[in-house]
Amino acid sequence: MPSGLPLSVDAMGGDHAPNIVIEGAAIAYRKQPQRSFLFFGDEKKIGPLLDAHPGLKAASTIVHTDEFVPGNEKPSLALRRGKNTSMRLAIEAVKDGKASGVVSAGNTGAFMAMSKMIFKTLPGITRPAIAGIMPNVHHDVVMLDLGANVYSDAQELCEFALMGDAYARAVLGIEKPKIGLLNIGSEDMKGHEEVRGAANILREASNLLNFIGFVEGDDITNGEVDVVVTDGFSGNIALKSSEGVAMFFYRQLRTAMESSWAGKLAYLIAKPAFKQLRIKVDPRRYNGAMFLGLNGIAVKSHGGADGKAFANAIKVAYELIGANVNEKISQELNRLAPLMVTGVEHLFADIDHSEFANT
Amino acid sequence: MPSGLPLSVDAMGGDHAPNIVIEGAAIAYRKQPQRSFLFFGDEKKIGPLLDAHPGLKAASTIVHTDEFVPGNEKPSLALRRGKNTSMRLAIEAVKDGKASGVVSAGNTGAFMAMSKMIFKTLPGITRPAIAGIMPNVHHDVVMLDLGANVYSDAQELCEFALMGDAYARAVLGIEKPKIGLLNIGSEDMKGHEEVRGAANILREASNLLNFIGFVEGDDITNGEVDVVVTDGFSGNIALKSSEGVAMFFYRQLRTAMESSWAGKLAYLIAKPAFKQLRIKVDPRRYNGAMFLGLNGIAVKSHGGADGKAFANAIKVAYELIGANVNEKISQELNRLAPLMVTGVEHLFADIDHSEFANT
């Protein structure tokens, strides 16, 4: 059930703002014309773009500001001097109850830092994480963290696991999500201390969570897993590597089809099949990552997103709002309270530190 | 120039050994019939398989042993009690001057631990790394470490950089390989201490190495980089994620083509184009990862390799042997000695630890 409040949008974030932002909103609006929007940014730029979409224009309010967060600005600097930026004002509108959630394609670090400062973390959560959806042969998979944290200890990985669990239940509608810890081997002895420690905790909580153990990189797309839990460094690398390969593959396919008359003819004959493939593997369909663990809904779009991709980030935001994802996470935190107060130290006792690093 | 010595092969390693091992050797032998092989393993199983390939049989010697390293055995255990295993004997044959290099599809951790113990590391190298080849839109890319080490400090990452440099020069024939450090953002302020520390060292060595800075996951396949340097945890996850997406994409393509008459017709018409695509993206073409930094050539095949993939691992081994890759690494270590003795600590001075983790 969508909220009646408008969605708050940082119209100045991303490589092609505000054009693709308005274009994306127009696409999203055409699909769900009951939506409304609060755009933060330069009125002189946003206004004329909205004129091209009268329906969207009627459902939109522009809040003018000259300032925006540059794409490469340090988050600490953006926090200090970014009080009147489109990003900051867009987040505050949610905090002030004027909007149901916020979407930005701007500087990820600044967006996370500001969201964390303004929304605060949910009770019981140490660190927020960035969660996204990846395609899998069976269904969609939730993966987190995608880059909010470069280091994560065992306890934090467990928090990611339960936030991912709540996300998969609330948004993907999976009753008992299968949770896997990303590692470099499926045997228990592999991996570094943090993942082995997290596995020990999650294994003890098998009555609370459906923890299936370690998964490897290829299980993200080919495995029997619904939630892939990892630290932000590995998660970001897995995500970007996957996007790179998808783009590489698609380009190779196009080259193969364009390099001969037979290929061109085949393409014409099977255009719907190629289109179906494109839809299935198009990274734009997966654009829109949520900052999980905050007391407010913030969705990050790729900085290089086009209108179609930005429209998907808006769709993700509305799904999260409609699913009351943060309420579900809070309920999940209560349900899993026994897991979160477990002392971590004694669980490390059975890890043999003398073992080879790569075993 | 290939060595006249035979290649040492662990015939019992991998999920489908010894069948795919002999099948792979037969494929490799057909392409280069001047090669010879030393197979270690169960004579009763290897013998009948060789009978099917008289040419290969004439170029092969079987060294019988009943023992082999189980795929899930802890490396420490394999080291202690694996003295008569096919893997151990195959490695020792190289050490004893009876073979030019060794190939195994067996237990990665055990193969690395045994190779390290028997070959020893090259002078100046702290930790060996696993290096492999990945496809890129421009050319092939060397990536390391792919899983030998779960943690790597700044100095170790720099050692990987120079080993990767030597590999790219010796095997890929690139004069000044462009070296990138895998990170979660291209701005200098991003990433964790280890990668930022390594970047500081490598930047100071710009007269010795062509360091291009940080690269992200999608640069592996789409970027302007020849050598991608990372720790074994992230590297393994990047590799496996990429393989997963490639398989996913290929299956989706097949499904799209098979799900309609138009698709089937298109496939028939453009079969050569599809075949060309398959060859370009087939992970088997990239099978065969080298243990870099050891005083001996050891190549690891995927455990699940088929004959064609195993043949590629043999090809990789012969390329490395022919290129004298270890001699080149030693020369590179001498050339880069100034880099390796640089104190690391003072280079950390300019890192702002108070900065947000994800900035």
PDB file of C-alpha atoms in Angstrom, chain B residues 153-159 161 179-183 185-206 209-215 229 339 342 344 347-348 350-351:
ATOM      1  CA  ASP B 153      48.953  -5.922   3.920  1.00  0.00           C
ATOM      2  CA  ALA B 154      50.236  -3.018   1.837  1.00  0.00           C
ATOM      3  CA  GLN B 155      53.688  -4.538   1.328  1.00  0.00           C
ATOM      4  CA  GLU B 156      52.242  -7.860   0.176  1.00  0.00           C
ATOM      5  CA  LEU B 157      49.923  -6.111  -2.266  1.00  0.00           C
ATOM      6  CA  CYS B 158      53.009  -4.379  -3.696  1.00  0.00           C
ATOM      7  CA  GLU B 159      54.727  -7.738  -4.098  1.00  0.00           C
ATOM      8  CA  ALA B 161      51.910  -5.867  -8.192  1.00  0.00           C
ATOM      9  CA  ILE B 179      48.849  -1.930 -12.997  1.00  0.00           C
ATOM     10  CA  GLY B 180      45.657  -1.149 -11.083  1.00  0.00           C
ATOM     11  CA  LEU B 181      44.758  -1.756  -7.431  1.00  0.00           C
ATOM     12  CA  LEU B 182      41.250  -3.138  -6.977  1.00  0.00           C
ATOM     13  CA  ASN B 183      39.219  -0.856  -4.735  1.00  0.00           C
ATOM     14  CA  GLY B 185      36.119   3.685  -5.544  1.00  0.00           C
ATOM     15  CA  SER B 186      38.485   5.389  -7.880  1.00  0.00           C
ATOM     16  CA  GLU B 187      39.067   8.430  -5.672  1.00  0.00           C
ATOM     17  CA  ASP B 188      42.205   8.359  -3.573  1.00  0.00           C
ATOM     18  CA  MET B 189      40.311   8.678  -0.323  1.00  0.00           C
ATOM     19  CA  LYS B 190      38.343   5.470  -0.725  1.00  0.00           C
ATOM     20  CA  GLY B 191      39.067   1.927   0.412  1.00  0.00           C
ATOM     21  CA  HIS B 192      40.725   0.403   3.432  1.00  0.00           C
ATOM     22  CA  GLU B 193      44.155   1.045   4.863  1.00  0.00           C
ATOM     23  CA  GLU B 194      45.897  -1.790   3.082  1.00  0.00           C
ATOM     24  CA  VAL B 195      44.966  -0.678  -0.439  1.00  0.00           C
ATOM     25  CA  ARG B 196      45.611   2.973   0.347  1.00  0.00           C
ATOM     26  CA  GLY B 197      48.983   2.071   1.831  1.00  0.00           C
ATOM     27  CA  ALA B 198      49.879  -0.013  -1.221  1.00  0.00           C
ATOM     28  CA  ALA B 199      48.793   2.836  -3.507  1.00  0.00           C
ATOM     29  CA  ASN B 200      51.104   5.217  -1.650  1.00  0.00           C
ATOM     30  CA  ILE B 201      54.066   2.888  -2.113  1.00  0.00           C
ATOM     31  CA  LEU B 202      53.302   2.176  -5.776  1.00  0.00           C
ATOM     32  CA  ARG B 203      52.798   5.854  -6.545  1.00  0.00           C
ATOM     33  CA  GLU B 204      56.304   6.581  -5.263  1.00  0.00           C
ATOM     34  CA  ALA B 205      57.634   3.879  -7.573  1.00  0.00           C
ATOM     35  CA  SER B 206      56.190   5.360 -10.758  1.00  0.00           C
ATOM     36  CA  LEU B 209      56.165   0.432 -12.419  1.00  0.00           C
ATOM     37  CA  ASN B 210      53.334   1.752 -14.572  1.00  0.00           C
ATOM     38  CA  PHE B 211      50.867   2.127 -11.683  1.00  0.00           C
ATOM     39  CA  ILE B 212      47.599   3.673 -12.875  1.00  0.00           C
ATOM     40  CA  GLY B 213      45.896   3.891  -9.464  1.00  0.00           C
ATOM     41  CA  PHE B 214      42.683   2.377  -8.183  1.00  0.00           C
ATOM     42  CA  VAL B 215      40.378   0.384 -10.412  1.00  0.00           C
ATOM     43  CA  VAL B 229      46.079  -6.406  -7.891  1.00  0.00           C
ATOM     44  CA  LEU B 339      60.481  -0.311  -3.941  1.00  0.00           C
ATOM     45  CA  THR B 342      60.875   1.360   1.298  1.00  0.00           C
ATOM     46  CA  VAL B 344      55.811   1.449   4.742  1.00  0.00           C
ATOM     47  CA  LEU B 347      53.567   6.427   3.765  1.00  0.00           C
ATOM     48  CA  PHE B 348      50.511   5.995   5.939  1.00  0.00           C
ATOM     49  CA  ASP B 350      48.692  11.204   5.045  1.00  0.00           C
ATOM     50  CA  ILE B 351      45.765   8.873   5.569  1.00  0.00           C
TER      51      ILE B 351
END
